[in-house]
Coordinates of C-alpha atoms and ligand atoms in Angstrom, one line a residue:
M1 CA -25.3 -47.2 -138.2
A2 CA -25.8 -48.6 -141.6
D3 CA -26.1 -46.3 -144.6
H4 CA -29.8 -46.2 -145.5
A5 CA -29.2 -45.2 -149.1
I6 CA -28.9 -48.8 -149.9
L7 CA -32.5 -49.3 -149.1
A8 CA -33.9 -47.5 -152.1
G9 CA -35.6 -49.8 -154.5
K10 CA -35.5 -52.8 -152.2
R11 CA -38.6 -55.0 -151.7
V12 CA -39.5 -56.2 -148.2
L13 CA -42.3 -58.6 -147.4
L14 CA -43.3 -57.7 -143.9
V15 CA -45.1 -60.4 -141.8
I16 CA -47.0 -58.9 -138.9
A17 CA -48.0 -61.5 -136.3
G18 CA -50.2 -61.0 -133.3
G19 CA -48.4 -59.1 -130.6
I20 CA -48.9 -55.8 -128.9
A21 CA -45.8 -54.6 -130.6
A22 CA -47.6 -54.8 -134.0
Y23 CA -48.4 -51.1 -133.6
K24 CA -44.6 -50.4 -134.1
S25 CA -44.8 -52.3 -137.4
L26 CA -46.9 -49.5 -138.8
E27 CA -44.1 -47.1 -138.0
L28 CA -41.7 -49.5 -139.5
I29 CA -43.6 -49.5 -142.8
R30 CA -43.4 -45.7 -142.8
R31 CA -39.7 -45.6 -142.1
L32 CA -39.0 -48.1 -144.8
R33 CA -41.2 -46.4 -147.4
E34 CA -39.6 -43.1 -146.7
R35 CA -36.3 -44.7 -147.7
G36 CA -37.7 -46.0 -151.0
V37 CA -38.5 -49.6 -149.9
T38 CA -41.5 -51.3 -151.4
V39 CA -43.3 -53.0 -148.6
R40 CA -45.9 -55.7 -149.0
A41 CA -47.5 -57.0 -145.8
V42 CA -48.9 -60.3 -144.7
L43 CA -51.1 -59.9 -141.6
T44 CA -51.9 -63.0 -139.5
E45 CA -55.3 -63.5 -138.0
A46 CA -54.0 -62.6 -134.6
G47 CA -52.0 -59.6 -136.0
A48 CA -55.3 -58.2 -137.3
R49 CA -56.5 -58.0 -133.7
F50 CA -53.8 -55.5 -132.9
V51 CA -53.6 -53.4 -136.1
T52 CA -56.3 -52.9 -138.6
P53 CA -55.8 -54.2 -142.2
L54 CA -56.9 -50.8 -143.3
S55 CA -54.0 -49.1 -141.6
V56 CA -51.5 -51.6 -143.1
Q57 CA -53.1 -51.2 -146.5
A58 CA -53.0 -47.4 -146.3
L59 CA -49.3 -47.3 -145.3
T60 CA -48.1 -49.9 -147.7
E61 CA -50.4 -48.6 -150.5
D62 CA -50.9 -52.2 -151.4
T63 CA -53.3 -55.1 -150.7
V64 CA -52.8 -56.6 -147.3
Y65 CA -52.3 -60.3 -147.7
R66 CA -54.2 -62.2 -145.0
D67 CA -55.7 -65.4 -146.1
L68 CA -54.1 -68.5 -147.6
W69 CA -57.5 -69.6 -149.0
S70 CA -58.7 -66.3 -150.3
L71 CA -59.4 -66.5 -154.0
T72 CA -58.8 -62.9 -154.4
D73 CA -55.4 -63.0 -152.8
E74 CA -54.5 -66.2 -154.6
S75 CA -55.6 -65.0 -158.0
E76 CA -53.8 -61.7 -157.6
M77 CA -50.7 -63.1 -156.0
G78 CA -50.1 -66.8 -155.2
H79 CA -48.3 -67.4 -151.9
I80 CA -45.2 -68.7 -153.8
R81 CA -44.9 -65.6 -155.8
L82 CA -45.6 -63.5 -152.7
S83 CA -42.7 -65.2 -150.9
R84 CA -40.3 -64.8 -153.8
E85 CA -41.0 -61.3 -155.1
A86 CA -39.2 -59.8 -152.2
D87 CA -35.5 -59.2 -151.5
L88 CA -36.0 -59.9 -147.8
L89 CA -38.8 -61.2 -145.5
V90 CA -39.1 -59.4 -142.2
V91 CA -41.2 -60.8 -139.4
A92 CA -42.1 -58.1 -137.0
P93 CA -43.4 -58.7 -134.4
A94 CA -42.3 -62.3 -134.4
T95 CA -44.4 -64.0 -131.7
A96 CA -43.4 -67.1 -129.8
N97 CA -46.1 -68.9 -131.7
L98 CA -44.9 -67.9 -135.2
L99 CA -41.3 -68.7 -134.3
A100 CA -42.4 -72.1 -133.1
R101 CA -44.4 -72.7 -136.3
M102 CA -41.4 -71.5 -138.4
A103 CA -39.0 -73.8 -136.5
A104 CA -41.4 -76.8 -137.0
G105 CA -41.8 -76.0 -140.7
M106 CA -45.6 -75.6 -140.5
A107 CA -47.7 -74.1 -143.2
D108 CA -51.0 -73.6 -141.4
D109 CA -51.7 -70.0 -142.4
L110 CA -50.5 -67.6 -145.1
A111 CA -47.6 -66.2 -142.9
A112 CA -46.2 -69.6 -142.1
T113 CA -46.7 -70.8 -145.7
V114 CA -44.9 -67.8 -147.2
L115 CA -42.0 -68.2 -144.7
L116 CA -41.7 -71.9 -145.6
A117 CA -42.0 -71.4 -149.3
T118 CA -39.5 -68.6 -149.6
D119 CA -36.1 -68.8 -151.1
K120 CA -35.2 -65.4 -149.7
P121 CA -33.5 -64.4 -146.5
V122 CA -35.6 -64.0 -143.4
M123 CA -35.2 -61.6 -140.5
V124 CA -37.2 -61.8 -137.3
A125 CA -37.9 -59.2 -134.7
P126 CA -39.1 -61.2 -131.7
A127 CA -41.6 -59.6 -129.3
M128 CA -43.2 -61.4 -126.4
N129 CA -43.4 -61.6 -122.7
V130 CA -40.0 -62.1 -121.0
R131 CA -40.9 -65.6 -119.7
M132 CA -42.1 -66.7 -123.1
W133 CA -38.9 -65.4 -124.6
Q134 CA -36.7 -67.1 -122.0
H135 CA -38.6 -70.4 -122.2
A136 CA -36.5 -73.2 -123.3
A137 CA -38.9 -74.0 -126.1
T138 CA -38.6 -70.4 -127.6
Q139 CA -34.9 -70.3 -127.1
A140 CA -34.5 -73.7 -128.8
N141 CA -36.7 -72.6 -131.7
M142 CA -34.8 -69.4 -132.1
A143 CA -31.4 -71.2 -132.0
L144 CA -32.7 -73.6 -134.6
L145 CA -33.9 -70.8 -136.9
E146 CA -30.6 -69.0 -136.5
S147 CA -28.7 -72.1 -137.3
R148 CA -30.7 -72.2 -140.5
G149 CA -29.6 -68.7 -141.3
V150 CA -32.6 -66.7 -140.0
L151 CA -31.4 -63.2 -139.0
R152 CA -32.6 -61.7 -135.8
V153 CA -32.9 -58.1 -134.5
G154 CA -33.7 -57.7 -130.8
P155 CA -35.5 -58.3 -128.6
N156 CA -34.6 -55.5 -126.3
D157 CA -34.7 -55.3 -122.5
G158 CA -37.3 -53.1 -120.9
V159 CA -40.7 -52.8 -119.3
M160 CA -43.2 -54.8 -121.2
A161 CA -46.9 -54.1 -121.9
C162 CA -47.6 -56.8 -119.2
N163 CA -45.5 -54.8 -116.7
E164 CA -42.8 -57.4 -116.4
Y165 CA -39.2 -56.4 -117.0
G166 CA -36.6 -58.1 -119.2
P167 CA -35.8 -59.1 -122.7
G168 CA -38.8 -59.4 -124.9
R169 CA -39.6 -55.9 -126.2
M170 CA -39.5 -55.7 -130.0
A171 CA -36.6 -53.7 -131.4
E172 CA -37.6 -50.2 -132.2
P173 CA -38.6 -49.5 -135.8
M174 CA -35.4 -47.6 -136.5
E175 CA -33.3 -50.4 -135.1
I176 CA -35.1 -52.7 -137.5
V177 CA -34.5 -50.3 -140.4
D178 CA -30.8 -50.2 -139.4
A179 CA -30.7 -54.0 -139.3
I180 CA -32.3 -54.3 -142.7
A181 CA -29.9 -51.7 -144.2
G182 CA -27.0 -53.6 -142.6
F183 CA -28.3 -56.8 -144.2
F184 CA -28.4 -55.3 -147.7
A185 CA -25.0 -53.5 -147.2
A186 CA -23.5 -56.8 -146.1
E187 CA -25.1 -58.6 -149.0
A188 CA -23.7 -56.1 -151.5
N189 CA -20.3 -56.4 -149.9
R190 CA -20.4 -60.2 -149.9
L191 CA -20.6 -59.9 -153.6
Q192 CA -18.0 -57.1 -154.1
G193 CA -15.9 -56.7 -151.0
P194 CA -12.3 -57.8 -150.8
L195 CA -13.3 -60.6 -148.4
A196 CA -16.2 -61.7 -150.5
G197 CA -16.4 -65.5 -150.4
R198 CA -14.3 -65.8 -147.3
R199 CA -15.8 -67.2 -144.1
A200 CA -14.8 -65.8 -140.7
I201 CA -15.4 -66.9 -137.1
V202 CA -15.1 -64.2 -134.5
T203 CA -15.4 -64.8 -130.7
S204 CA -16.4 -61.9 -128.5
G205 CA -17.4 -61.0 -125.0
P206 CA -16.8 -62.8 -121.7
T207 CA -17.9 -66.3 -120.8
H208 CA -20.0 -67.1 -117.8
E209 CA -19.0 -70.3 -116.0
P210 CA -21.7 -71.5 -113.6
I211 CA -21.1 -72.1 -109.9
D212 CA -24.7 -73.0 -109.3
P213 CA -27.9 -72.1 -111.2
V214 CA -27.8 -68.5 -110.0
R215 CA -24.0 -67.7 -109.7
Y216 CA -21.3 -67.7 -112.1
I217 CA -17.6 -66.7 -112.7
A218 CA -17.3 -63.9 -115.3
N219 CA -15.0 -61.0 -116.3
R220 CA -15.3 -57.4 -117.4
S221 CA -15.1 -57.9 -121.1
S222 CA -17.7 -55.8 -122.9
G223 CA -17.4 -57.5 -126.2
K224 CA -17.1 -54.1 -127.9
Q225 CA -13.8 -55.0 -129.7
G226 CA -14.9 -58.4 -130.9
H227 CA -18.3 -57.2 -132.1
A228 CA -16.7 -54.4 -134.0
I229 CA -14.3 -56.8 -135.7
A230 CA -17.2 -59.1 -136.7
A231 CA -19.0 -56.0 -138.2
A232 CA -15.7 -54.8 -139.9
L233 CA -15.1 -58.2 -141.5
A234 CA -18.7 -58.4 -142.7
A235 CA -18.4 -54.9 -144.1
L236 CA -15.5 -56.1 -146.3
G237 CA -17.6 -59.0 -147.6
A238 CA -16.8 -61.9 -145.3
E239 CA -19.5 -64.3 -144.2
V240 CA -19.1 -63.9 -140.5
T241 CA -20.2 -66.1 -137.6
L242 CA -19.9 -64.2 -134.4
V243 CA -19.8 -66.5 -131.3
S244 CA -20.6 -64.2 -128.5
G245 CA -20.7 -64.6 -124.7
P246 CA -23.2 -62.6 -122.7
T247 CA -22.9 -58.9 -123.5
R248 CA -25.1 -55.8 -123.5
L249 CA -24.4 -55.2 -127.2
P250 CA -26.9 -55.6 -130.1
D251 CA -26.0 -58.2 -132.7
P252 CA -23.8 -56.5 -135.4
A253 CA -25.5 -56.2 -138.7
G254 CA -24.8 -58.6 -141.4
C255 CA -23.3 -61.3 -139.2
R256 CA -24.7 -64.6 -138.1
V257 CA -24.6 -64.6 -134.3
T258 CA -24.5 -67.6 -132.0
H259 CA -25.0 -66.7 -128.3
I260 CA -23.3 -68.9 -125.8
E261 CA -22.5 -68.7 -122.1
T262 CA -19.6 -71.0 -121.3
A263 CA -16.2 -71.6 -122.8
R264 CA -17.2 -75.1 -123.8
E265 CA -20.2 -73.8 -125.6
M266 CA -18.0 -71.3 -127.3
L267 CA -15.7 -74.0 -128.5
A268 CA -18.6 -76.1 -129.8
A269 CA -20.1 -73.1 -131.6
C270 CA -16.7 -72.3 -133.2
E271 CA -16.2 -75.9 -134.3
A272 CA -19.8 -76.0 -135.7
A273 CA -18.9 -72.9 -137.8
L274 CA -15.9 -74.5 -139.4
P275 CA -14.6 -74.6 -142.1
A276 CA -13.6 -71.0 -142.2
D277 CA -10.8 -69.0 -143.7
I278 CA -10.4 -66.6 -140.8
A279 CA -10.7 -67.0 -137.1
V280 CA -10.4 -64.0 -134.7
C281 CA -10.5 -64.9 -131.0
A282 CA -11.3 -61.7 -129.3
A283 CA -13.3 -63.2 -126.5
A284 CA -12.2 -63.0 -122.9
V285 CA -12.6 -66.7 -122.2
A286 CA -12.6 -67.9 -118.6
D287 CA -9.4 -70.0 -118.1
W288 CA -11.2 -72.0 -115.4
R289 CA -14.6 -73.3 -114.7
V290 CA -16.0 -74.8 -111.6
D291 CA -15.6 -78.5 -111.6
G292 CA -19.0 -80.2 -111.0
A293 CA -21.1 -77.0 -110.8
S294 CA -24.1 -77.5 -108.5
D295 CA -27.5 -77.9 -110.1
R296 CA -29.0 -76.5 -106.9
K297 CA -28.3 -73.1 -105.4
L298 CA -25.5 -73.4 -102.8
K299 CA -26.9 -72.6 -99.3
K300 CA -25.3 -70.7 -96.5
D301 CA -25.9 -73.5 -94.0
G302 CA -23.4 -72.6 -91.3
G303 CA -20.8 -75.0 -92.6
G304 CA -18.6 -72.1 -93.9
P305 CA -17.9 -71.1 -97.5
P306 CA -18.0 -73.9 -100.1
A307 CA -14.7 -75.0 -101.6
L308 CA -14.9 -74.4 -105.3
A309 CA -12.7 -76.8 -107.2
L310 CA -11.7 -75.4 -110.6
T311 CA -10.8 -77.2 -113.7
E312 CA -9.2 -75.9 -116.9
N313 CA -11.4 -74.7 -119.8
P314 CA -10.5 -75.6 -123.4
D315 CA -8.4 -73.0 -125.1
I316 CA -10.4 -72.1 -128.2
L317 CA -7.6 -70.1 -129.9
A318 CA -5.1 -72.9 -129.4
T319 CA -7.6 -75.5 -130.6
L320 CA -8.5 -73.5 -133.8
S321 CA -4.7 -73.0 -134.4
Q322 CA -3.9 -76.7 -134.4
P323 CA -2.5 -77.7 -137.8
G324 CA -4.9 -79.7 -139.9
E325 CA -7.2 -79.6 -142.8
R326 CA -9.8 -77.6 -140.9
R327 CA -7.4 -75.0 -139.6
P328 CA -8.4 -71.5 -140.9
A329 CA -5.7 -70.0 -143.1
L330 CA -5.5 -67.0 -140.8
V331 CA -5.9 -67.4 -137.0
V332 CA -5.8 -64.2 -134.9
G333 CA -5.6 -64.1 -131.1
F334 CA -5.7 -61.3 -128.6
A335 CA -3.3 -60.8 -125.7
A336 CA -4.5 -58.5 -123.0
E337 CA -1.6 -57.8 -120.8
T338 CA -0.8 -55.5 -117.8
G339 CA 3.0 -55.1 -118.4
D340 CA 5.7 -56.3 -120.8
V341 CA 3.0 -56.4 -123.4
L342 CA 5.2 -57.2 -126.4
A343 CA 7.3 -59.8 -124.8
Y344 CA 4.3 -61.7 -123.3
A345 CA 2.3 -61.4 -126.5
T346 CA 5.1 -62.6 -128.7
A347 CA 5.5 -65.6 -126.5
K348 CA 1.7 -66.2 -126.6
R349 CA 1.7 -66.2 -130.4
A350 CA 4.2 -69.1 -130.4
R351 CA 2.4 -70.9 -127.5
K352 CA -1.0 -70.8 -129.0
G353 CA 0.1 -71.5 -132.6
C354 CA -1.9 -68.6 -134.1
D355 CA -0.7 -66.4 -136.9
W356 CA -1.2 -63.0 -135.5
I357 CA -1.7 -61.6 -132.1
V358 CA -3.4 -58.3 -131.3
A359 CA -1.8 -57.2 -128.1
N360 CA -3.0 -54.5 -125.8
D361 CA -2.3 -53.0 -122.4
V362 CA -5.3 -53.5 -120.1
S363 CA -3.6 -52.0 -117.0
P364 CA -6.0 -50.1 -114.7
G365 CA -6.2 -46.6 -116.0
T366 CA -5.9 -47.4 -119.7
G367 CA -9.7 -47.7 -119.8
T368 CA -9.4 -50.5 -122.4
F369 CA -11.8 -53.0 -120.7
G370 CA -15.3 -51.7 -121.3
G371 CA -14.0 -48.4 -122.8
S372 CA -14.3 -47.3 -126.4
D373 CA -10.6 -46.8 -127.3
N374 CA -7.9 -49.3 -127.6
T375 CA -4.1 -49.1 -128.1
V376 CA -2.9 -52.2 -129.8
H377 CA 0.2 -53.8 -131.4
L378 CA -0.2 -56.2 -134.2
I379 CA 2.3 -59.0 -133.8
R380 CA 3.0 -61.1 -136.9
A381 CA 5.8 -63.6 -137.8
D382 CA 7.7 -60.8 -139.5
G383 CA 7.5 -58.1 -136.8
V384 CA 5.4 -55.8 -134.7
E385 CA 3.2 -52.9 -135.9
S386 CA 2.2 -50.5 -133.1
W387 CA -1.0 -48.6 -133.8
P388 CA -1.9 -45.3 -132.3
T389 CA -4.7 -45.2 -129.7
M390 CA -8.0 -45.2 -131.6
P391 CA -11.7 -46.1 -131.2
K392 CA -12.3 -49.8 -131.1
D393 CA -14.3 -49.5 -134.3
A394 CA -11.3 -48.0 -136.0
V395 CA -9.0 -50.8 -134.7
A396 CA -11.6 -53.3 -136.1
T397 CA -11.6 -51.6 -139.5
R398 CA -7.8 -51.5 -139.6
L399 CA -7.5 -55.2 -138.6
A400 CA -10.1 -56.2 -141.2
E401 CA -8.1 -54.3 -143.8
A402 CA -5.0 -56.2 -142.7
V403 CA -6.9 -59.4 -143.1
A404 CA -8.0 -58.4 -146.6
A405 CA -4.4 -57.5 -147.5
F406 CA -3.2 -60.9 -146.2
F407 CA -5.7 -62.7 -148.5
A408 CA -5.0 -60.4 -151.4
G409 CA -1.3 -61.4 -151.1
K410 CA -2.0 -65.1 -151.1
Ligands
C5P501 O1 -4.2 -67.1 -122.6 P1 -4.9 -65.9 -122.8 O2 -6.2 -65.8 -122.2 O3 -4.1 -64.7 -122.3 O4 -5.0 -65.7 -124.4 C1 -5.8 -64.7 -124.9 C2 -6.2 -65.2 -126.3 O5 -6.6 -66.6 -126.2 C3 -7.4 -64.5 -126.8 O6 -7.4 -64.4 -128.2 C4 -8.6 -65.3 -126.3 O7 -9.8 -65.1 -127.1 C5 -8.0 -66.7 -126.5 N1 -8.5 -67.7 -125.5 C6 -9.3 -68.7 -126.0 N2 -9.7 -69.7 -125.1 C7 -9.3 -69.7 -123.8 C8 -8.5 -68.7 -123.4 C9 -8.1 -67.7 -124.2 O8 -9.7 -68.7 -127.2 N3 -9.7 -70.7 -123.0

């Protein structure tokens, strides 16, 4: 959890759009104000159907900004000023409609105009029905916004007001407070930390390789170690792009996160994030994918089991390690082995062409896969360092410190 002390004195412009989750935004205002944040609020017309302007006004102790055309609002505070006199814009709840308008660059009400006119970072907390969230249009809008640097917190899985189940619930107010604190902490570090000004790419989690629209090949990677490394590098000031396969983990604070499913998507996302100074490939990438995955569900039609032809996936670590102008100065791979860990991992370092390998024993019983602890060896050109068993967060911090020391010595 991020340290909330950093929130004191910060200014947040909160945009409340029209969703049932808007009631949680009232709580969000309270939690932010308790921590010394000045909150100004923009309420959309639909938002005002879910929470009253009076409640928002009472909690922010400020005018509620609602109307692009209101002479009072404009004379007191033009929309340009409103959008710039904040350290961060937070949209909570961010409805499918507002995300679409943001993605399209529309300026058809005060909320959209402020979001278009701002030169400040924007964080969104999506909240909508699960199908609306999963709709290709919303997913494409969200991906576009994230590619432009918009930060996201949630949505969470759960039962929705409409009684459906799945992702779409707005993050809880304290999760949003944490994400905001994480953003400010990362921003402060970006300016001061030892990795300030360095760009990092981290891969994490498993990949899902489709067999047909409903089945896929996957593995047991939880993403815990990779996500922790992304957070640890960001905490030291690096500008981190985390390329994550499907996991149950929340996006780490202060990182840009690209969500992918397949190895090929992971490679494309990594290449899109270049140039970078650091690449850490902690993902458990599927070595194989189904050649010619079916676009229809395979049927049990009496003809026996289907023969699945496999084909090799690209090796992301080896690709990023290839010599060339775009090669990150430091490329780190992982080697999960079940015996002869050091010998295999040393050979892997040479084969992949990376600089360092973090090797660990994932034999059954070690609890590494999915567990919280890890016992690793850091293999570099000049030798091996064996670290004691420690929580994955601590492994991440130590690795990030080693990365910082590497750049300090350059
Ligand atoms: O070859 P192996 O899977 O054991 O190598 C593990 C390392 O290579 C990890 O760092 C993993 O993230 C990376 N890798 C990759 N792309 C693949 C396979 C592995 O980046 N297709």
